[in-house]
């Protein structure tokens, strides 16, 4: 089956020889294009990876969507060349992400269709699954319907013939209908905002992407009432967070009311929680900052949580499972619309988040070294360098061996008005063989990579064994909707720079540093960050050699250097 896939993919490559514009001499882009044009021998993988990263960074900075798509495509082709030569799966995953980026840059255009087409084939090849290839190509064709209606499209013709070639693997019935429906739904959907009906107050129109309300539809809900067990509040200037803890999952709706001068009522955000009981919960909690207070009361067959605001704020209301809690983020619209990514020169504050702590040790190495200990030490070293070398203000989300809930970590960073958020962790694999570094940004996992979901589940503290269920899909959708726009792109740029600087910092002393690439997955700890955010898996503590290195001060210092160098490069606009 593998040979068949290779031939399909090779034929796609063969018919792509669009002339490419010339880049300045010796730029990563020019080197990449020279390398791809000449059938010359490939440089070592680390060099190829660094080159692909360089091109991807250029793509992120490119303002012209057509050129941006071309740059992403070039970076993807480099990764694919590397994958085909060396069969390191991380290269294929990186290529998939880059092809998705290329398609997004020119959404609706012929080139997007071609990039989706190649992506479908690489995905099927990677998973050795012809039915997956058929489904992905079918979905690409559904998304290309406007292109087909507009007239002649070589890509749509190509997709049609691909589907014929693979007709033995075609989906039918419910599976086909589902795949088609999902492809259609892939359009940017309007935020699921609930505006109170019958309200006498006309709401001022919020910025279109500022509000987000995602109530669970994937979780199993019972008819039994649930209890509000605790309400945590995190005040901040210009915003704030309220977390409502419940004894079990339930649905909710949210809305807002503008300030009403006639009866001196503040602007409010309210969340109606179905089937929730509030017995024994404090009815009024003073908060401070932009959220004056939280009021709690019964309503209909549930509970109503009201946030009294000092100013009108946008709301993002979503949930985290296990234990079930509703996160209510109130932000002023600049931050909520994703326009708050600091321009590189104005970078002032950085939040460093040492993973785990207290009763949560994180992963534990074969000799007993704990992730929480390594993460805190690397974070402290990085914070100290950021302050002394880059003159930046820093905050550690924990500076001791204490447990800090995931939602509190970004709340602290948001309140600090951090411009960047870097979460420090150690990786773990089931068999202990895996080694090397890995950097994550928050997004839905576009590559359906089970390994990414597994790592995310570990870091999220989710106990459930099923990693591929409807819950995963829903959390992924929340993740991608929270990370759209400029902050998403800036997170990717920071991630690429961190990967590159980690390879440079460690690679100069250790020849065998394995680079797993920049990936995306649904990490809860990154979800509520109002600034570009990455999660750094420094090394595999589950591997004896990596664990021995992680135990050493100089290795930890190298990891801290990597964080600092990445932030320096980010500030310099690289
Ligand atoms: Zn961790």
XYZ file of C-alpha atoms and ligand atoms in Angstrom:
575
model
C 0.000 0.000 0.000
C 2.851 2.343 0.783
C 4.277 2.233 -2.752
C 0.874 3.157 -4.115
C 0.709 6.243 -1.911
C 4.197 7.279 -2.830
C 3.377 7.106 -6.507
C 0.236 9.204 -6.060
C 2.162 11.808 -4.099
C 5.095 11.758 -6.499
C 2.758 12.436 -9.420
C 1.374 15.454 -7.598
C 4.887 16.754 -7.149
C 5.776 16.177 -10.773
C 3.144 18.564 -12.104
C 4.083 21.488 -9.889
C 6.652 23.672 -11.471
C 5.161 27.153 -11.213
C 7.924 29.751 -11.647
C 8.981 31.177 -8.323
C 10.051 34.773 -7.721
C 13.674 35.340 -6.803
C 14.492 36.027 -3.155
C 17.523 38.026 -1.990
C 20.794 36.120 -2.322
C 21.556 33.524 0.381
C 18.274 34.076 2.206
C 16.727 30.915 3.677
C 14.047 31.199 1.024
C 16.540 31.188 -1.828
C 18.557 28.353 -0.340
C 15.345 26.373 0.097
C 14.252 26.925 -3.485
C 17.659 26.073 -4.889
C 17.656 22.916 -2.850
C 14.201 21.919 -4.041
C 14.873 22.654 -7.674
C 18.168 20.829 -7.933
C 17.916 17.110 -7.382
C 21.043 17.438 -5.263
C 21.932 15.424 -2.223
C 20.050 16.493 0.890
C 21.879 18.211 3.763
C 21.602 16.626 7.230
C 18.105 16.597 8.740
C 18.844 19.246 11.383
C 19.977 21.622 8.644
C 16.894 20.918 6.549
C 14.670 21.451 9.578
C 16.375 24.751 10.397
C 16.000 25.879 6.786
C 12.312 24.931 6.747
C 11.830 26.862 9.991
C 13.577 29.877 8.512
C 11.218 29.807 5.525
C 8.161 29.313 7.776
C 9.186 32.348 9.835
C 9.471 34.389 6.621
C 5.985 33.165 5.728
C 4.573 34.319 9.067
C 5.990 37.785 8.474
C 4.877 38.005 4.826
C 2.016 40.428 4.221
C 1.055 39.326 0.701
C -1.172 36.229 1.013
C -0.115 34.803 -2.340
C 3.579 34.949 -1.453
C 2.813 33.768 2.077
C 1.122 30.646 0.701
C 4.133 30.020 -1.571
C 6.534 30.319 1.352
C 4.538 27.890 3.486
C 4.444 25.511 0.550
C 8.225 25.759 0.120
C 8.771 25.018 3.814
C 6.351 22.085 3.548
C 8.182 20.660 0.540
C 11.478 20.803 2.422
C 9.947 18.842 5.287
C 8.459 16.352 2.834
C 11.817 15.834 1.135
C 13.290 15.155 4.538
C 10.438 12.779 5.439
C 10.768 10.814 2.224
C 14.518 10.444 2.668
C 14.646 9.677 6.380
C 11.094 8.642 7.377
C 11.040 10.721 10.543
C 7.320 11.190 11.203
C 7.809 14.604 12.814
C 8.777 15.911 9.366
C 5.519 14.685 7.849
C 3.521 16.243 10.688
C 5.326 19.520 10.227
C 4.669 19.373 6.475
C 0.969 18.794 7.157
C 0.778 21.837 9.405
C 2.610 23.972 6.847
C 0.344 22.816 4.016
C -2.692 23.722 6.142
C -1.125 27.151 6.750
C -0.507 27.531 3.008
C -4.117 26.619 2.230
C -5.429 29.034 4.829
C -3.328 31.902 3.482
C -5.112 31.724 0.117
C -8.450 30.337 1.223
C -10.801 29.737 -1.700
C -8.046 30.059 -4.319
C -6.692 27.427 -6.684
C -3.427 27.211 -4.712
C -5.355 26.464 -1.502
C -7.054 23.587 -3.285
C -3.669 22.241 -4.464
C -2.222 22.525 -0.976
C -5.214 20.731 0.529
C -4.880 18.061 -2.113
C -1.255 17.372 -1.278
C -2.047 17.529 2.419
C -4.737 14.866 2.044
C -2.277 12.547 0.335
C 0.501 13.056 2.857
C -1.930 12.447 5.720
C -3.116 9.180 4.175
C 0.456 8.147 3.480
C 1.556 8.880 7.019
C -1.257 6.825 8.498
C -1.070 4.094 5.825
C -4.782 4.504 5.408
C -6.272 4.770 1.911
C -9.761 5.391 3.254
C -8.415 8.383 5.153
C -6.864 9.667 1.911
C -10.193 9.251 0.117
C -12.043 11.078 2.864
C -9.585 13.949 3.005
C -9.608 14.357 -0.775
C -13.390 14.243 -0.778
C -13.433 16.946 1.883
C -10.969 19.057 -0.093
C -13.298 18.731 -3.068
C -16.320 19.766 -1.007
C -14.433 22.837 0.172
C -13.440 23.574 -3.429
C -17.069 23.663 -4.621
C -17.053 27.462 -5.090
C -13.923 27.053 -7.206
C -15.613 24.427 -9.370
C -18.683 26.611 -9.797
C -16.535 29.566 -10.813
C -15.265 27.710 -13.858
C -12.444 25.454 -14.969
C -10.161 24.326 -12.122
C -7.206 22.022 -12.691
C -7.172 21.226 -8.993
C -10.826 20.149 -8.907
C -10.212 17.960 -11.976
C -7.225 16.489 -10.138
C -9.289 15.805 -7.030
C -11.952 14.073 -9.142
C -9.400 11.788 -10.738
C -7.748 11.087 -7.351
C -11.137 9.985 -6.010
C -11.624 7.689 -8.999
C -8.187 6.176 -8.492
C -9.029 5.478 -4.879
C -12.647 4.471 -5.525
C -12.129 1.100 -3.818
C -11.767 3.016 -0.557
C -14.699 5.383 -0.954
C -16.921 6.109 2.008
C -20.642 5.662 1.822
C -23.797 6.127 3.846
C -23.567 7.865 7.192
C -19.742 8.088 7.140
C -19.860 9.918 3.808
C -22.604 12.257 4.979
C -20.643 13.014 8.149
C -17.413 13.710 6.225
C -19.292 16.026 3.854
C -21.016 17.838 6.686
C -17.708 18.349 8.522
C -16.063 19.719 5.382
C -18.908 22.207 4.891
C -18.731 23.218 8.542
C -15.068 24.027 8.157
C -16.066 27.547 7.200
C -15.403 30.165 9.847
C -18.565 30.034 11.895
C -20.158 32.975 13.652
C -19.477 33.008 17.380
C -22.164 31.138 19.297
C -23.232 34.134 21.279
C -26.517 34.068 23.110
C -28.135 37.464 23.423
C -30.915 37.607 25.991
C -34.302 37.576 24.324
C -36.896 40.059 25.456
C -34.262 42.280 26.990
C -35.223 45.939 26.996
C -31.593 46.928 26.798
C -30.179 47.203 23.304
C -26.653 45.857 23.445
C -23.963 47.871 21.743
C -22.687 45.743 18.854
C -19.551 43.981 20.081
C -16.581 43.337 17.843
C -17.593 40.280 15.799
C -14.950 37.898 17.132
C -14.830 39.268 20.657
C -17.404 36.992 22.262
C -17.269 33.256 22.485
C -19.609 30.910 24.316
C -19.102 27.170 24.076
C -21.409 24.991 26.140
C -20.705 21.253 26.135
C -22.403 19.110 23.543
C -19.939 16.236 23.590
C -20.068 15.349 27.272
C -22.467 12.781 28.658
C -25.001 14.704 30.705
C -27.381 13.161 33.182
C -30.736 14.601 34.288
C -29.537 14.761 37.869
C -28.863 18.220 39.288
C -25.252 19.311 39.721
C -23.856 21.456 42.516
C -21.836 24.652 42.271
C -18.988 23.648 44.585
C -16.677 26.656 44.410
C -16.204 29.960 42.623
C -12.667 31.237 42.052
C -12.066 34.809 40.995
C -8.972 36.292 39.375
C -9.164 40.087 39.241
C -7.242 42.096 36.667
C -7.123 45.587 35.333
C -9.172 45.734 32.124
C -10.572 42.229 32.565
C -10.520 39.211 34.819
C -11.525 35.590 35.130
C -14.185 33.765 37.120
C -14.102 29.970 37.356
C -17.260 28.163 38.452
C -16.549 24.635 39.703
C -19.388 22.121 39.449
C -19.922 18.603 40.727
C -20.576 17.351 37.180
C -20.936 18.442 33.569
C -23.892 20.541 32.484
C -24.865 23.025 29.786
C -24.964 26.802 30.059
C -25.816 29.960 28.170
C -24.236 33.381 28.465
C -25.197 36.921 27.649
C -24.442 40.523 28.483
C -26.314 43.647 29.489
C -25.068 47.166 28.909
C -24.771 49.716 31.701
C -28.165 51.183 32.512
C -27.814 54.743 33.787
C -31.565 55.083 34.464
C -31.476 52.631 37.363
C -27.729 52.903 38.022
C -27.029 49.300 37.085
C -23.560 48.288 35.972
C -22.770 46.549 32.726
C -23.105 42.833 33.371
C -22.124 39.475 31.982
C -24.337 36.615 33.050
C -24.078 32.862 32.702
C -27.131 30.656 33.209
C -26.129 27.173 34.265
C -28.715 24.481 33.670
C -29.657 22.054 36.472
C -27.179 23.700 38.875
C -27.855 24.120 42.593
C -26.153 26.893 44.555
C -26.892 25.810 48.115
C -24.042 26.636 50.484
C -22.242 28.928 48.028
C -21.489 32.529 48.977
C -24.045 34.700 47.132
C -21.847 37.713 46.572
C -18.092 37.852 46.068
C -16.170 41.113 45.749
C -13.542 40.827 43.006
C -11.857 44.116 42.062
C -10.378 45.446 38.842
C -12.751 45.465 35.888
C -15.015 42.864 37.518
C -16.537 44.549 40.564
C -18.288 41.533 42.010
C -19.797 38.147 41.247
C -23.369 37.407 42.285
C -24.806 33.913 42.466
C -28.433 32.914 42.670
C -30.978 30.282 41.691
C -32.890 30.848 38.463
C -35.541 28.722 36.788
C -34.216 25.185 36.960
C -30.619 26.216 37.423
C -28.310 28.943 38.620
C -27.380 32.364 37.352
C -23.894 33.807 37.785
C -23.724 37.566 37.261
C -20.515 39.559 36.871
C -21.017 43.261 37.681
C -18.522 45.181 35.575
C -16.757 48.498 35.959
C -16.819 48.826 32.149
C -18.384 46.931 29.242
C -16.282 43.858 28.543
C -16.280 41.053 26.006
C -16.832 37.540 27.252
C -15.338 34.192 26.499
C -17.236 31.446 28.280
C -16.082 27.872 27.862
C -15.575 24.797 29.960
C -12.821 22.457 31.027
C -13.612 18.838 31.902
C -12.458 16.560 34.718
C -13.286 18.210 37.050
C -15.957 20.145 35.192
C -15.577 23.916 35.484
C -16.908 26.871 33.555
C -14.339 29.547 32.761
C -15.714 33.068 32.293
C -13.124 35.426 30.814
C -14.038 39.085 30.682
C -11.709 41.257 28.637
C -11.707 44.636 27.062
C -12.287 44.235 23.370
C -8.727 44.903 22.214
C -7.491 41.814 24.011
C -10.574 39.770 23.176
C -10.369 40.407 19.451
C -6.862 38.998 19.390
C -5.235 42.288 18.502
C -3.217 42.396 21.668
C -0.130 40.580 20.409
C 2.564 43.085 21.313
C 4.535 44.271 18.344
C 8.025 42.835 18.735
C 9.753 46.082 19.731
C 7.317 46.793 22.555
C 7.794 43.493 24.359
C 8.002 44.267 28.069
C 6.666 41.430 30.196
C 6.981 37.675 30.011
C 5.174 35.008 32.009
C 7.067 31.766 32.577
C 4.915 28.862 33.685
C 6.703 25.968 35.413
C 4.447 22.968 34.792
C 2.806 20.963 37.599
C 3.786 21.384 41.288
C 2.662 20.266 44.734
C 0.738 16.996 44.676
C 1.022 16.994 40.862
C 4.587 15.815 40.159
C 4.047 15.640 36.418
C 6.018 12.878 34.724
C 8.575 10.981 36.793
C 11.848 9.643 35.346
C 13.206 6.102 35.772
C 15.381 7.174 38.732
C 12.663 9.330 40.288
C 13.478 12.801 38.952
C 10.217 14.758 38.816
C 9.010 17.002 36.029
C 7.767 19.610 38.528
C 11.279 20.034 39.938
C 12.985 20.365 36.539
C 10.305 22.724 35.213
C 10.603 25.072 38.198
C 14.397 25.189 38.029
C 14.488 25.835 34.257
C 11.767 28.489 34.651
C 13.663 30.282 37.435
C 16.861 30.260 35.382
C 15.009 31.618 32.346
C 13.236 34.339 34.341
C 16.488 35.498 35.878
C 18.184 35.738 32.453
C 15.196 37.510 30.892
C 15.487 40.145 33.550
C 19.286 40.527 33.565
C 20.008 40.115 29.838
C 16.873 41.410 28.135
C 15.719 43.807 30.823
C 12.224 42.294 30.754
C 9.752 42.105 33.607
C 8.931 38.510 34.405
C 6.403 36.587 36.425
C 6.542 32.931 37.406
C 3.076 31.381 37.623
C 4.439 29.451 40.589
C 7.712 30.031 42.408
C 7.513 27.146 44.799
C 6.578 23.484 44.947
C 2.854 24.237 45.079
C -0.119 23.115 43.022
C -1.577 25.855 40.827
C -4.684 24.986 38.756
C -4.220 25.312 34.995
C -6.811 28.086 34.703
C -5.060 30.102 37.401
C -1.778 30.098 35.489
C -3.016 32.084 32.504
C -5.194 34.204 34.813
C -1.986 35.307 36.551
C -0.264 35.973 33.228
C -3.288 37.944 31.953
C -3.450 40.036 35.123
C 0.284 40.727 34.773
C -0.416 41.861 31.181
C 2.331 39.570 29.995
C 3.245 39.918 26.310
C 4.350 36.284 26.042
C 3.584 33.065 27.929
C 6.008 30.137 27.995
C 4.990 26.941 29.778
C 7.901 24.644 30.722
C 7.455 20.868 30.863
C 9.203 17.539 30.428
C 7.903 15.018 27.949
C 7.160 11.359 28.633
C 6.577 8.390 26.382
C 5.053 5.051 27.212
C 8.044 2.873 26.326
C 10.752 5.316 27.410
C 12.519 5.250 24.040
C 11.516 8.676 22.823
C 13.972 11.536 23.278
C 14.389 15.125 22.248
C 12.610 18.449 22.274
C 9.121 19.378 21.202
C 7.314 22.713 21.136
C 3.528 23.087 21.115
C 1.115 25.864 20.365
C -2.561 25.738 21.175
C -4.768 24.776 18.276
C -6.853 21.866 17.244
C -4.582 19.040 16.202
C -4.935 19.292 12.470
C -2.896 16.172 11.867
C -5.013 13.857 14.001
C -1.799 12.887 15.702
C -2.577 10.441 18.518
C 0.776 11.136 20.155
C -0.056 14.855 20.427
C -3.449 14.063 21.972
C -1.765 11.755 24.446
C 0.745 14.409 25.515
C -2.039 16.990 25.782
C -4.080 14.607 27.947
C -1.086 14.097 30.270
C -0.477 17.829 30.584
C -4.176 18.554 30.986
C -4.442 16.172 33.920
C -7.337 14.420 32.203
C -7.822 10.927 33.518
C -10.046 9.602 30.769
C -8.518 6.890 28.654
C -10.361 7.707 25.453
C -8.336 10.296 23.626
C -10.141 10.353 20.337
C -13.724 10.843 21.377
C -16.217 13.607 20.853
C -14.856 15.452 23.896
C -11.452 15.713 22.251
C -13.062 17.158 19.149
C -15.024 19.686 21.152
C -12.033 20.790 23.232
C -10.064 21.064 19.991
C -12.717 23.308 18.537
C -12.660 25.520 21.642
C -8.876 25.626 21.405
C -8.837 26.731 17.788
C -11.513 29.364 18.344
C -9.613 30.799 21.288
C -6.404 30.986 19.303
C -7.344 32.545 16.027
C -5.965 35.664 14.449
C -2.796 37.472 15.243
C -2.146 35.815 18.594
C -2.271 32.397 16.942
C 0.239 33.436 14.283
C 2.529 35.072 16.846
C 2.395 31.934 18.990
C 3.549 29.898 16.015
C 6.380 32.333 15.349
C 7.522 32.139 18.972
C 7.220 28.339 18.819
C 9.385 28.108 15.710
C 11.993 30.418 17.247
C 12.027 28.363 20.446
C 12.481 25.131 18.546
C 15.323 26.678 16.586
C 17.066 28.179 19.611
C 16.702 24.943 21.595
C 18.376 23.023 18.761
C 21.159 25.615 18.647
C 21.635 25.778 22.415
C 21.641 22.016 22.991
C 22.956 20.915 19.602
C 26.300 22.641 20.119
C 27.044 20.310 23.034
C 24.982 17.240 22.268
C 25.111 15.813 18.773
C 22.071 13.616 19.251
C 19.331 16.145 20.026
C 16.145 14.927 18.427
C 13.794 17.598 17.096
C 10.129 16.642 17.098
C 9.103 19.927 15.550
C 6.456 22.506 16.303
C 3.039 20.971 16.841
C -0.410 21.998 17.872
C -2.728 20.374 20.368
C -5.403 21.261 22.893
C -3.436 22.222 25.989
C -5.800 23.623 28.598
C -3.019 25.640 30.217
C -2.636 27.716 27.039
C -6.356 28.160 26.449
C -7.130 31.357 28.300
C -3.885 33.186 27.512
C -4.477 36.634 26.082
C -0.977 36.723 24.635
C 1.109 34.504 22.313
C 1.733 31.289 24.214
C 3.823 28.152 23.738
C 4.438 24.968 25.677
C 8.034 23.727 25.716
C 8.596 19.998 26.251
C 12.247 20.335 27.191
C 13.252 16.662 26.897
C 11.862 13.205 27.695
C 12.181 12.597 31.417
C 10.952 9.041 30.749
C 14.161 8.259 28.859
C 17.186 7.322 31.024
C 19.697 9.414 29.011
C 17.411 12.440 28.768
C 16.592 12.119 32.468
C 20.302 12.088 33.372
C 20.779 15.285 31.379
C 17.716 16.953 32.887
C 19.201 16.289 36.333
C 22.260 18.431 35.509
C 22.502 22.168 36.142
C 24.308 22.930 32.893
C 21.683 21.196 30.765
C 18.943 23.129 32.546
C 20.911 26.309 31.929
C 21.081 25.439 28.218
C 17.308 25.011 28.190
C 16.858 28.367 29.914
C 19.239 29.932 27.351
C 17.054 28.513 24.593
C 13.966 30.223 26.041
C 15.814 33.516 26.426
C 17.330 33.395 22.929
C 13.939 32.646 21.400
C 12.389 35.620 23.189
C 15.310 37.820 22.148
C 14.822 36.773 18.514
C 11.069 37.329 18.834
C 11.661 40.833 20.172
C 14.024 41.554 17.282
C 11.235 40.625 14.874
C 13.077 37.567 13.530
Zn 3.984 18.549 32.024
